[in-house]
Amino acid sequence: MATASQDAAATGQIGHYVNGEAIAGAPGGRSQPIYNPATGAQTHSVALASAEEVDRVIANAAEAQVGWGATPPLRRARVMFRFKELIERNHDRLAECITREHGKTFSDAKGEVIRGLEVVEFACGIPHLIKGEHSPNVGTGVDSHSMQQPVGVCAGITPFNFPVMVPLWMAPVALACGNSFILKPSEKDPSAGMLLAELLKEAGLPDGVFNVVNGDKEAVDVLLTDPRVGAISFVGSTPIAQAIYSTGSAHGKRVQALGGAKNHAVVMPDADMDQTVDALMGAAYGSAGERCMAISVAVPVGEETADRLVAGLKDRLQTLTIGDGLSEPEPEMGPLVTREHRDKVASYLDIGAAEGAELVVDGRQGAVPGGEHANGFFIGGSLFDRVRPGMRVHSEEIFGPVLSVVRAADFEEALSVVNGHEFANGTAIFTRDGDAARTYSERVEAGMVGVNVPIPVPMAFHSFGGWKHSRFGVLHAHGPDAVRFYTQMKTITTRWPKGVRDGGSQFVMPTM
Ligand code: NAD
């Protein structure tokens, strides 16, 4: 049997992974090119599944789920233990896959794999989390117990910016809970999802329990409306998240849909400015700003704090290194994912300037690599000062290496800038004052808060999610919320025959 990666190399086209094997897209079907963002060259293409192809994958996943759902939780967890080992063994291979299609630096890609691996480690312990509850003698001779059963077929629709980590936020928990899973990766970087499917098979997962269907809206629409799919996990931009949530829920599914972000960092006058500048450089420009937890707005409190912050960032931006994420020595920042996205990010620099913001550093003028990288999707880091709420560069998610500074007169104004935004994924405060940090953590409206920590991504055994338009649906990703999302509760009340023998029919509400 050809592996998914061999298949891509042989045909130049990535197909799907169904029922334990890599298959080609249907003859004559639609496809989309895949690029190496560091060179701008097309490397291969990905098949886009038709509605009929997705229909067959769902049928397969539904059939495979029956046996997997009945498999003892401990045996399911043992597959996760083996999967963990295989991810560790294939760490570099997975990271290289990410860098070649996404563009982020190799060590950043390795970090992404680790953050996904941590969810697999969490999933190894799931038998403990789904053991249910038991209350003996809830009434005389009556016992009650609850169990958490699988939902059935679950689907995950994932964004381009974390092609390993985000699928691993979802699939290990769904699988360990006894579900089958259909992954619909981003069509911009689908190879990593195919490699995860190979590793799960090698770990001993029965065929058909984990499937990858590559595609676009046509494929997603089938997953959202087919009655055999019980749960949809989505991560991506807000307009799509909102549409996924409405359509999926209207078709009776449980849906968790994580959307876009505009994460603010408040910088108090007492913050250690060197550390803050370093932290913001990594948080704003790392992974070229293509992180849902990137800091894209800094809110310094007081003019003097703002002047020091802007001067520090401007200085540091002069030495920011940009290049192919696989080159040596490794640059600090790689290219953007596509030419279109790079051009869109660049267009915001004109939009902000026209709105009256001060473009302190223009990333279009930075040194980008030449030679075979001359056509790569590069842009340097940019810095806007004197941005005001209401400007598009503040209200919209740019999702690139652009940091906006919104100056605030005091703590209250800073807090109202953050709380006034429609996105509420993560936020951070930089200060040495425990009272300011505590008050901020309590009053800020966001799902994840960092105190002197720029990117406060919760560990795998906590749950991840924003508020407001950064998330639709009740439950967050991974951690305990994910176990609730991928299981349905059943509560059984038991009275054994002695009680029935003693009494006749009861016509009043039982009160135990
Ligand atoms: P996107 O919304 O364009 O795509 C996400 C997924 O949805 C992809 O699989 C894509 O194929 C699919 N899709 C796109 N358009 C669709 C449509 N009309 N109907 C059905 N499916 C569709 O997002 P992206 O550009 O891949 O990723 C970047 C976005 O993801 C940013 O907004 C970022 O903030 C967000 N993101 C959020 C989080 C979070 O945890 N909140 C994490 C990572 C990324």
PDB file of C-alpha atoms in Angstrom, residues 61 211 312 447:
ATOM      1  CA  ALA A  61     -16.641   6.353   9.339  1.00  0.00           C
ATOM      2  CA  ASN A 211     -10.193   9.707   7.825  1.00  0.00           C
ATOM      3  CA  GLY A 312      12.149  49.851  21.566  1.00  0.00           C
ATOM      4  CA  GLY A 447     -11.067  33.760  27.126  1.00  0.00           C
TER       5      GLY A 447
END
